[in-house]
PDB file of C-alpha atoms and ligand atoms in Angstrom:
ATOM      1  CA  MET A 137     228.761  89.590 163.351  1.00  0.00           C
ATOM      2  CA  ASN A 138     226.122  90.810 165.737  1.00  0.00           C
ATOM      3  CA  ARG A 139     222.873  89.892 164.983  1.00  0.00           C
ATOM      4  CA  PRO A 140     219.938  90.501 167.674  1.00  0.00           C
ATOM      5  CA  ALA A 141     219.413  86.834 169.054  1.00  0.00           C
ATOM      6  CA  LEU A 142     216.377  84.825 167.164  1.00  0.00           C
ATOM      7  CA  SER A 143     213.023  84.933 168.584  1.00  0.00           C
ATOM      8  CA  TRP A 144     211.343  81.566 167.244  1.00  0.00           C
ATOM      9  CA  PRO A 145     207.333  81.857 166.608  1.00  0.00           C
ATOM     10  CA  VAL A 146     206.899  78.428 167.949  1.00  0.00           C
ATOM     11  CA  ASP A 147     203.675  78.237 169.531  1.00  0.00           C
ATOM     12  CA  ALA A 148     202.312  80.156 166.281  1.00  0.00           C
ATOM     13  CA  LEU A 149     203.933  77.636 163.968  1.00  0.00           C
ATOM     14  CA  ARG A 150     202.040  74.687 166.195  1.00  0.00           C
ATOM     15  CA  GLY A 151     198.667  76.388 166.557  1.00  0.00           C
ATOM     16  CA  ALA A 152     198.888  77.256 162.503  1.00  0.00           C
ATOM     17  CA  LEU A 153     199.988  73.965 161.458  1.00  0.00           C
ATOM     18  CA  ALA A 154     198.718  71.209 164.052  1.00  0.00           C
ATOM     19  CA  PRO A 155     195.301  71.366 162.503  1.00  0.00           C
ATOM     20  CA  LEU A 156     196.988  70.401 159.344  1.00  0.00           C
ATOM     21  CA  LEU A 157     199.227  67.888 160.906  1.00  0.00           C
ATOM     22  CA  PRO A 158     197.906  66.493 163.918  1.00  0.00           C
ATOM     23  CA  GLY A 159     200.548  65.361 166.623  1.00  0.00           C
ATOM     24  CA  LEU A 160     203.174  67.769 165.255  1.00  0.00           C
ATOM     25  CA  VAL A 161     206.385  68.217 167.081  1.00  0.00           C
ATOM     26  CA  VAL A 162     208.122  72.029 166.354  1.00  0.00           C
ATOM     27  CA  GLU A 163     211.827  71.946 167.431  1.00  0.00           C
ATOM     28  CA  VAL A 164     214.715  74.640 167.226  1.00  0.00           C
ATOM     29  CA  ALA A 165     218.041  73.686 167.828  1.00  0.00           C
ATOM     30  CA  GLY A 166     221.015  75.943 168.373  1.00  0.00           C
ATOM     31  CA  GLN A 167     223.536  73.879 165.992  1.00  0.00           C
ATOM     32  CA  ILE A 168     223.129  70.851 164.449  1.00  0.00           C
ATOM     33  CA  ASP A 169     224.741  68.909 161.393  1.00  0.00           C
ATOM     34  CA  SER A 170     221.809  69.255 158.892  1.00  0.00           C
ATOM     35  CA  THR A 171     218.231  69.200 159.666  1.00  0.00           C
ATOM     36  CA  ASN A 172     217.769  66.762 156.750  1.00  0.00           C
ATOM     37  CA  SER A 173     220.298  64.205 158.147  1.00  0.00           C
ATOM     38  CA  GLU A 174     219.013  64.542 161.915  1.00  0.00           C
ATOM     39  CA  LEU A 175     215.417  63.784 160.831  1.00  0.00           C
ATOM     40  CA  MET A 176     216.606  60.879 158.272  1.00  0.00           C
ATOM     41  CA  ARG A 177     218.238  59.281 161.506  1.00  0.00           C
ATOM     42  CA  ARG A 178     214.924  59.558 163.474  1.00  0.00           C
ATOM     43  CA  ALA A 179     212.902  58.144 160.781  1.00  0.00           C
ATOM     44  CA  ARG A 180     215.156  55.193 160.381  1.00  0.00           C
ATOM     45  CA  ALA A 181     215.101  54.419 163.798  1.00  0.00           C
ATOM     46  CA  GLY A 182     211.104  54.682 163.419  1.00  0.00           C
ATOM     47  CA  ARG A 183     210.255  57.126 165.909  1.00  0.00           C
ATOM     48  CA  LEU A 184     208.945  60.114 163.954  1.00  0.00           C
ATOM     49  CA  PRO A 185     206.087  62.173 164.379  1.00  0.00           C
ATOM     50  CA  PRO A 186     205.069  64.854 161.879  1.00  0.00           C
ATOM     51  CA  THR A 187     208.067  67.417 162.770  1.00  0.00           C
ATOM     52  CA  LEU A 188     209.398  70.987 162.137  1.00  0.00           C
ATOM     53  CA  LEU A 189     213.046  71.014 163.094  1.00  0.00           C
ATOM     54  CA  VAL A 190     214.734  74.456 162.528  1.00  0.00           C
ATOM     55  CA  ALA A 191     218.501  74.887 162.919  1.00  0.00           C
ATOM     56  CA  GLU A 192     219.988  78.111 163.626  1.00  0.00           C
ATOM     57  CA  LEU A 193     222.839  77.015 162.447  1.00  0.00           C
ATOM     58  CA  GLN A 194     224.016  73.945 160.676  1.00  0.00           C
ATOM     59  CA  THR A 195     227.582  72.519 160.360  1.00  0.00           C
ATOM     60  CA  ALA A 196     226.825  70.148 157.724  1.00  0.00           C
ATOM     61  CA  GLY A 197     223.981  70.949 155.438  1.00  0.00           C
ATOM     62  CA  ARG A 198     223.428  68.892 152.437  1.00  0.00           C
ATOM     63  CA  GLY A 199     222.332  69.902 149.288  1.00  0.00           C
ATOM     64  CA  ARG A 200     221.186  68.049 146.042  1.00  0.00           C
ATOM     65  CA  LEU A 201     223.217  65.399 144.077  1.00  0.00           C
ATOM     66  CA  GLY A 202     225.419  64.805 147.129  1.00  0.00           C
ATOM     67  CA  ARG A 203     226.470  68.362 147.473  1.00  0.00           C
ATOM     68  CA  GLY A 204     227.026  70.630 150.348  1.00  0.00           C
ATOM     69  CA  TRP A 205     225.105  73.234 151.441  1.00  0.00           C
ATOM     70  CA  GLN A 206     226.502  76.561 153.251  1.00  0.00           C
ATOM     71  CA  SER A 207     223.761  78.173 155.735  1.00  0.00           C
ATOM     72  CA  GLY A 208     224.071  81.941 154.868  1.00  0.00           C
ATOM     73  CA  ASP A 209     227.466  83.548 156.140  1.00  0.00           C
ATOM     74  CA  GLY A 210     227.962  81.148 158.945  1.00  0.00           C
ATOM     75  CA  GLU A 211     226.137  83.097 161.709  1.00  0.00           C
ATOM     76  CA  PRO A 212     222.867  82.342 163.527  1.00  0.00           C
ATOM     77  CA  GLY A 213     220.097  84.304 161.702  1.00  0.00           C
ATOM     78  CA  GLY A 214     221.897  84.672 158.357  1.00  0.00           C
ATOM     79  CA  ALA A 215     219.883  81.783 156.701  1.00  0.00           C
ATOM     80  CA  LEU A 216     216.880  79.895 157.310  1.00  0.00           C
ATOM     81  CA  ALA A 217     217.386  75.787 157.487  1.00  0.00           C
ATOM     82  CA  PHE A 218     214.588  74.059 158.293  1.00  0.00           C
ATOM     83  CA  SER A 219     213.107  70.414 157.610  1.00  0.00           C
ATOM     84  CA  LEU A 220     209.799  69.293 157.898  1.00  0.00           C
ATOM     85  CA  ALA A 221     209.205  65.643 157.796  1.00  0.00           C
ATOM     86  CA  LEU A 222     205.235  64.287 157.655  1.00  0.00           C
ATOM     87  CA  SER A 223     203.902  61.036 156.165  1.00  0.00           C
ATOM     88  CA  LEU A 224     202.974  61.304 152.386  1.00  0.00           C
ATOM     89  CA  ALA A 225     201.209  58.961 150.229  1.00  0.00           C
ATOM     90  CA  PRO A 226     200.608  60.280 146.812  1.00  0.00           C
ATOM     91  CA  ARG A 227     199.476  58.146 143.874  1.00  0.00           C
ATOM     92  CA  ASP A 228     202.859  59.310 142.135  1.00  0.00           C
ATOM     93  CA  TRP A 229     205.893  61.195 143.469  1.00  0.00           C
ATOM     94  CA  SER A 230     207.212  62.621 140.283  1.00  0.00           C
ATOM     95  CA  GLY A 231     207.249  66.518 140.589  1.00  0.00           C
ATOM     96  CA  LEU A 232     206.998  66.548 144.663  1.00  0.00           C
ATOM     97  CA  SER A 233     210.269  68.908 144.835  1.00  0.00           C
ATOM     98  CA  LEU A 234     208.886  71.349 142.012  1.00  0.00           C
ATOM     99  CA  ALA A 235     205.719  71.738 144.374  1.00  0.00           C
ATOM    100  CA  VAL A 236     207.689  72.629 147.431  1.00  0.00           C
ATOM    101  CA  GLY A 237     209.938  75.053 145.699  1.00  0.00           C
ATOM    102  CA  LEU A 238     206.649  76.497 143.905  1.00  0.00           C
ATOM    103  CA  ALA A 239     204.976  76.851 147.563  1.00  0.00           C
ATOM    104  CA  VAL A 240     207.798  78.437 148.637  1.00  0.00           C
ATOM    105  CA  ALA A 241     208.542  80.987 145.914  1.00  0.00           C
ATOM    106  CA  GLU A 242     204.910  81.698 146.055  1.00  0.00           C
ATOM    107  CA  SER A 243     205.047  82.519 149.671  1.00  0.00           C
ATOM    108  CA  LEU A 244     207.856  85.021 149.469  1.00  0.00           C
ATOM    109  CA  HIS A 245     207.841  86.943 146.591  1.00  0.00           C
ATOM    110  CA  PRO A 246     206.436  87.654 143.058  1.00  0.00           C
ATOM    111  CA  ASP A 247     210.012  88.097 141.275  1.00  0.00           C
ATOM    112  CA  ILE A 248     211.159  84.802 142.660  1.00  0.00           C
ATOM    113  CA  ARG A 249     211.895  82.202 139.580  1.00  0.00           C
ATOM    114  CA  LEU A 250     212.214  78.712 139.861  1.00  0.00           C
ATOM    115  CA  LYS A 251     215.569  76.873 138.131  1.00  0.00           C
ATOM    116  CA  TRP A 252     214.531  73.392 137.728  1.00  0.00           C
ATOM    117  CA  PRO A 253     213.873  71.357 139.657  1.00  0.00           C
ATOM    118  CA  ASN A 254     213.540  73.407 142.885  1.00  0.00           C
ATOM    119  CA  ASP A 255     215.788  76.184 143.411  1.00  0.00           C
ATOM    120  CA  LEU A 256     214.579  79.298 143.645  1.00  0.00           C
ATOM    121  CA  TRP A 257     216.156  82.543 142.049  1.00  0.00           C
ATOM    122  CA  TRP A 258     216.309  85.979 142.104  1.00  0.00           C
ATOM    123  CA  GLN A 259     218.337  88.442 139.242  1.00  0.00           C
ATOM    124  CA  GLY A 260     219.973  85.636 138.257  1.00  0.00           C
ATOM    125  CA  ARG A 261     221.206  84.295 141.702  1.00  0.00           C
ATOM    126  CA  LYS A 262     220.391  81.379 144.138  1.00  0.00           C
ATOM    127  CA  LEU A 263     218.100  82.254 146.571  1.00  0.00           C
ATOM    128  CA  ALA A 264     217.266  79.526 148.367  1.00  0.00           C
ATOM    129  CA  GLY A 265     217.846  75.108 147.641  1.00  0.00           C
ATOM    130  CA  ILE A 266     215.475  72.420 148.763  1.00  0.00           C
ATOM    131  CA  LEU A 267     216.320  68.886 148.971  1.00  0.00           C
ATOM    132  CA  VAL A 268     213.381  66.475 149.407  1.00  0.00           C
ATOM    133  CA  GLU A 269     214.015  63.175 151.014  1.00  0.00           C
ATOM    134  CA  THR A 270     211.811  60.161 151.784  1.00  0.00           C
ATOM    135  CA  SER A 271     211.937  56.988 154.275  1.00  0.00           C
ATOM    136  CA  SER A 272     209.869  54.210 154.645  1.00  0.00           C
ATOM    137  CA  GLY A 273     210.819  54.148 158.391  1.00  0.00           C
ATOM    138  CA  SER A 274     211.659  50.909 160.403  1.00  0.00           C
ATOM    139  CA  ALA A 275     207.877  49.736 159.913  1.00  0.00           C
ATOM    140  CA  ALA A 276     207.521  48.760 156.331  1.00  0.00           C
ATOM    141  CA  ALA A 277     204.294  50.719 155.265  1.00  0.00           C
ATOM    142  CA  ALA A 278     202.115  47.969 153.784  1.00  0.00           C
ATOM    143  CA  ASP A 279     200.807  50.964 151.389  1.00  0.00           C
ATOM    144  CA  ALA A 280     202.271  53.487 149.401  1.00  0.00           C
ATOM    145  CA  THR A 281     202.664  55.751 152.398  1.00  0.00           C
ATOM    146  CA  ARG A 282     206.209  57.205 153.169  1.00  0.00           C
ATOM    147  CA  THR A 283     208.003  59.989 155.082  1.00  0.00           C
ATOM    148  CA  ALA A 284     208.965  62.598 153.303  1.00  0.00           C
ATOM    149  CA  ILE A 285     211.460  64.926 154.571  1.00  0.00           C
ATOM    150  CA  VAL A 286     211.322  68.370 152.919  1.00  0.00           C
ATOM    151  CA  GLY A 287     214.824  70.399 153.558  1.00  0.00           C
ATOM    152  CA  ILE A 288     214.771  74.365 152.903  1.00  0.00           C
ATOM    153  CA  GLY A 289     217.377  76.641 153.139  1.00  0.00           C
ATOM    154  CA  VAL A 290     216.839  80.066 152.348  1.00  0.00           C
ATOM    155  CA  ASN A 291     219.703  82.996 152.494  1.00  0.00           C
ATOM    156  CA  ILE A 292     218.395  85.969 154.451  1.00  0.00           C
ATOM    157  CA  ALA A 293     221.050  88.326 155.265  1.00  0.00           C
ATOM    158  CA  PRO A 294     223.215  90.007 152.786  1.00  0.00           C
ATOM    159  CA  LEU A 295     226.483  87.595 151.638  1.00  0.00           C
ATOM    160  CA  ASP A 296     229.785  88.755 149.817  1.00  0.00           C
ATOM    161  CA  GLY A 297     229.253  85.499 148.060  1.00  0.00           C
ATOM    162  CA  THR A 298     233.028  84.334 149.188  1.00  0.00           C
ATOM    163  CA  GLY A 299     233.432  80.404 148.802  1.00  0.00           C
ATOM    164  CA  PHE A 300     229.907  79.846 146.970  1.00  0.00           C
ATOM    165  CA  ALA A 301     229.717  77.680 143.871  1.00  0.00           C
ATOM    166  CA  THR A 302     226.633  79.945 142.862  1.00  0.00           C
ATOM    167  CA  PRO A 303     226.487  83.620 143.391  1.00  0.00           C
ATOM    168  CA  PRO A 304     224.167  84.087 146.283  1.00  0.00           C
ATOM    169  CA  ALA A 305     221.362  86.375 146.591  1.00  0.00           C
ATOM    170  CA  TRP A 306     219.427  87.150 150.156  1.00  0.00           C
ATOM    171  CA  LEU A 307     215.642  87.390 150.935  1.00  0.00           C
ATOM    172  CA  GLN A 308     216.374  91.084 152.616  1.00  0.00           C
ATOM    173  CA  ALA A 309     217.056  92.418 149.165  1.00  0.00           C
ATOM    174  CA  LEU A 310     213.394  91.795 148.580  1.00  0.00           C
ATOM    175  CA  LEU A 311     211.961  91.716 151.640  1.00  0.00           C
ATOM    176  CA  PRO A 312     213.649  94.541 153.788  1.00  0.00           C
ATOM    177  CA  GLY A 313     213.548  93.897 157.131  1.00  0.00           C
ATOM    178  CA  VAL A 314     212.715  90.171 156.798  1.00  0.00           C
ATOM    179  CA  ASP A 315     214.344  87.643 159.231  1.00  0.00           C
ATOM    180  CA  ALA A 316     214.749  83.858 159.639  1.00  0.00           C
ATOM    181  CA  PRO A 317     211.872  83.566 161.830  1.00  0.00           C
ATOM    182  CA  GLY A 318     209.749  86.085 159.873  1.00  0.00           C
ATOM    183  CA  ALA A 319     210.330  83.850 156.684  1.00  0.00           C
ATOM    184  CA  LEU A 320     209.735  80.596 158.286  1.00  0.00           C
ATOM    185  CA  LEU A 321     206.273  82.003 159.506  1.00  0.00           C
ATOM    186  CA  ARG A 322     205.460  82.865 155.854  1.00  0.00           C
ATOM    187  CA  ILE A 323     206.834  79.862 154.105  1.00  0.00           C
ATOM    188  CA  ALA A 324     205.341  76.956 156.756  1.00  0.00           C
ATOM    189  CA  VAL A 325     201.793  77.182 156.266  1.00  0.00           C
ATOM    190  CA  PRO A 326     201.762  77.438 152.692  1.00  0.00           C
ATOM    191  CA  LEU A 327     204.060  74.740 152.194  1.00  0.00           C
ATOM    192  CA  VAL A 328     201.923  72.031 154.277  1.00  0.00           C
ATOM    193  CA  HIS A 329     198.804  73.416 152.183  1.00  0.00           C
ATOM    194  CA  ALA A 330     201.257  72.522 148.798  1.00  0.00           C
ATOM    195  CA  LEU A 331     202.304  69.043 149.942  1.00  0.00           C
ATOM    196  CA  ARG A 332     198.416  67.705 151.192  1.00  0.00           C
ATOM    197  CA  ALA A 333     197.428  69.173 147.600  1.00  0.00           C
ATOM    198  CA  PHE A 334     200.540  67.674 145.898  1.00  0.00           C
ATOM    199  CA  GLU A 335     199.517  64.086 147.706  1.00  0.00           C
ATOM    200  CA  ALA A 336     195.592  64.532 146.310  1.00  0.00           C
ATOM    201  CA  THR A 337     196.300  65.626 142.638  1.00  0.00           C
ATOM    202  CA  GLY A 338     200.145  65.660 142.278  1.00  0.00           C
ATOM    203  CA  PHE A 339     201.979  67.961 140.182  1.00  0.00           C
ATOM    204  CA  ALA A 340     199.865  68.469 136.825  1.00  0.00           C
ATOM    205  CA  PRO A 341     197.162  70.989 138.306  1.00  0.00           C
ATOM    206  CA  LEU A 342     200.793  73.059 139.257  1.00  0.00           C
ATOM    207  CA  ALA A 343     202.491  73.051 135.895  1.00  0.00           C
ATOM    208  CA  GLU A 344     201.172  76.123 134.778  1.00  0.00           C
ATOM    209  CA  ARG A 345     201.712  78.167 137.484  1.00  0.00           C
ATOM    210  CA  PHE A 346     205.371  76.750 137.375  1.00  0.00           C
ATOM    211  CA  ALA A 347     205.603  77.678 133.801  1.00  0.00           C
ATOM    212  CA  ALA A 348     204.884  81.340 135.351  1.00  0.00           C
ATOM    213  CA  ARG A 349     208.499  81.364 137.139  1.00  0.00           C
ATOM    214  CA  ASP A 350     210.375  78.760 135.242  1.00  0.00           C
ATOM    215  CA  LEU A 351     213.646  80.840 134.788  1.00  0.00           C
ATOM    216  CA  LEU A 352     215.075  77.879 132.492  1.00  0.00           C
ATOM    217  CA  ALA A 353     212.167  78.559 129.593  1.00  0.00           C
ATOM    218  CA  GLY A 354     213.510  78.905 126.274  1.00  0.00           C
ATOM    219  CA  GLN A 355     217.237  79.227 127.215  1.00  0.00           C
ATOM    220  CA  PRO A 356     219.777  77.323 126.173  1.00  0.00           C
ATOM    221  CA  VAL A 357     221.148  74.715 129.055  1.00  0.00           C
ATOM    222  CA  GLN A 358     223.906  72.403 129.525  1.00  0.00           C
ATOM    223  CA  LEU A 359     223.220  69.060 131.324  1.00  0.00           C
ATOM    224  CA  SER A 360     225.824  67.502 133.780  1.00  0.00           C
ATOM    225  CA  ASP A 361     225.770  64.567 131.300  1.00  0.00           C
ATOM    226  CA  GLY A 362     227.640  66.640 128.994  1.00  0.00           C
ATOM    227  CA  SER A 363     224.649  67.361 126.350  1.00  0.00           C
ATOM    228  CA  GLN A 364     223.101  70.501 125.645  1.00  0.00           C
ATOM    229  CA  GLY A 365     219.969  72.005 124.505  1.00  0.00           C
ATOM    230  CA  VAL A 366     216.923  74.534 124.828  1.00  0.00           C
ATOM    231  CA  ALA A 367     214.765  73.915 127.670  1.00  0.00           C
ATOM    232  CA  GLU A 368     211.223  74.085 126.780  1.00  0.00           C
ATOM    233  CA  GLY A 369     209.348  74.042 130.075  1.00  0.00           C
ATOM    234  CA  VAL A 370     207.905  71.158 132.269  1.00  0.00           C
ATOM    235  CA  GLY A 371     205.831  68.383 131.797  1.00  0.00           C
ATOM    236  CA  PRO A 372     202.675  67.112 133.652  1.00  0.00           C
ATOM    237  CA  ASP A 373     205.112  65.157 135.773  1.00  0.00           C
ATOM    238  CA  GLY A 374     207.519  67.383 136.339  1.00  0.00           C
ATOM    239  CA  ALA A 375     210.055  66.326 133.997  1.00  0.00           C
ATOM    240  CA  LEU A 376     212.252  69.409 132.273  1.00  0.00           C
ATOM    241  CA  ARG A 377     211.814  68.926 128.560  1.00  0.00           C
ATOM    242  CA  VAL A 378     215.063  69.559 126.659  1.00  0.00           C
ATOM    243  CA  ARG A 379     215.516  69.669 122.956  1.00  0.00           C
ATOM    244  CA  GLY A 380     218.833  69.038 121.712  1.00  0.00           C
ATOM    245  CA  ALA A 381     220.561  67.825 118.806  1.00  0.00           C
ATOM    246  CA  THR A 382     218.568  64.510 119.049  1.00  0.00           C
ATOM    247  CA  GLY A 383     215.455  66.023 119.339  1.00  0.00           C
ATOM    248  CA  LEU A 384     212.959  66.153 122.387  1.00  0.00           C
ATOM    249  CA  ARG A 385     214.347  64.475 125.759  1.00  0.00           C
ATOM    250  CA  GLU A 386     212.620  64.659 129.316  1.00  0.00           C
ATOM    251  CA  VAL A 387     215.187  64.814 132.153  1.00  0.00           C
ATOM    252  CA  ARG A 388     214.270  63.852 135.474  1.00  0.00           C
ATOM    253  CA  SER A 389     216.010  64.919 138.490  1.00  0.00           C
ATOM    254  CA  ALA A 390     217.795  62.229 139.618  1.00  0.00           C
ATOM    255  CA  GLU A 391     219.394  61.800 136.428  1.00  0.00           C
ATOM    256  CA  VAL A 392     221.602  65.096 135.928  1.00  0.00           C
ATOM    257  CA  SER A 393     221.958  68.766 136.939  1.00  0.00           C
ATOM    258  CA  VAL A 394     221.407  71.513 134.450  1.00  0.00           C
ATOM    259  CA  ARG A 395     222.495  75.149 134.358  1.00  0.00           C
ATOM    260  CA  PRO A 396     221.932  77.929 132.127  1.00  0.00           C
ATOM    261  CA  ALA A 397     224.622  77.445 128.791  1.00  0.00           C
ATOM    262  CA  PRO A 398     227.238  80.173 128.942  1.00  0.00           C
ATOM    263  CA  PRO A 399     226.968  82.571 126.004  1.00  0.00           C
ATOM    264  CA  GLY A 400     228.257  80.908 123.229  1.00  0.00           C
ATOM    265  CA  ALA A 401     228.084  77.542 123.745  1.00  0.00           C
ATOM    266  CA  PRO A 402     226.585  75.308 120.990  1.00  0.00           C
ATOM    267  CA  GLY A 403     222.735  75.032 121.267  1.00  0.00           C
TER     268      GLY A 403
HETATM  269  C1  BTN B  43     220.306  72.492 147.295  1.00  0.00           C
HETATM  270  O1  BTN B  43     220.372  73.675 146.920  1.00  0.00           O
HETATM  271  O2  BTN B  43     221.196  71.693 146.806  1.00  0.00           O
HETATM  272  C2  BTN B  43     219.678  72.378 147.902  1.00  0.00           C
HETATM  273  C3  BTN B  43     219.757  72.706 149.808  1.00  0.00           C
HETATM  274  C4  BTN B  43     218.930  72.399 150.992  1.00  0.00           C
HETATM  275  C5  BTN B  43     219.677  72.901 151.800  1.00  0.00           C
HETATM  276  C6  BTN B  43     218.607  73.018 153.064  1.00  0.00           C
HETATM  277  S1  BTN B  43     219.066  73.510 154.797  1.00  0.00           S
HETATM  278  C7  BTN B  43     218.049  72.643 155.506  1.00  0.00           C
HETATM  279  C8  BTN B  43     218.086  71.274 155.327  1.00  0.00           C
HETATM  280  N1  BTN B  43     219.231  70.535 155.740  1.00  0.00           N
HETATM  281  C9  BTN B  43     220.129  70.396 154.577  1.00  0.00           C
HETATM  282  O3  BTN B  43     221.393  69.671 155.147  1.00  0.00           O
HETATM  283  N2  BTN B  43     219.538  70.738 153.900  1.00  0.00           N
HETATM  284  C10 BTN B  43     218.508  71.030 153.594  1.00  0.00           C
END
């Protein structure tokens, strides 16, 4: 694959983000195991200022629930992979990853849907994934402040889907000509604003906007614990509401994964 060398707008990002994140470090790595893993290592070592770490290539990208994450076609520029580390002290952490997914979707395209808790889908295929982790660092904070590490992977260039558990979509199908640096420029500032807004007011004020993009609402779903039901949207804390044989249940993202039920599965 011969793609043009990537040109990352490091100065523009620093200029746009530093007022929101004083002391921000912006770094681009040619190759790294995982941007989330690297920032988690730095957080545990107690040396993590606000940092935006971009990787042209990840060799051991990580997804939710211990899964791996393959960066596009495995060539630089095939996907955007980055993580943002910042201190956050929300009153309630629930719904953070949904708020991130919403910010990314809104910054990219009106047709992108959200598959609870935070996958971005387009036309029945997965376009992007989000992995949010937190660390209290080595100096145990006396207050509720923790370091949030928000990792985002977006498929950019066309993919044939071989080796993917879920068929992929790619951003150039929605935004012709966009490249990984361009996608990062679109996402970064709205993402930081969304994180600060979440810190101040939590997920509840975002629930309506999430609902407007909710892929699962009204759909039969299958949960990884073997149960099934019909998704009935998300609550003010970001829990997925699923109506099953035993009534309405609230599912939280740490518990289970959810997928649309195959046609003909019992509801
Ligand atoms: C998922 O869909 O399960 C989440 C995927 C998250 C992938 C991104 S790519 C940048 C960051 N580094 C990682 O190792 N994972 C996240």
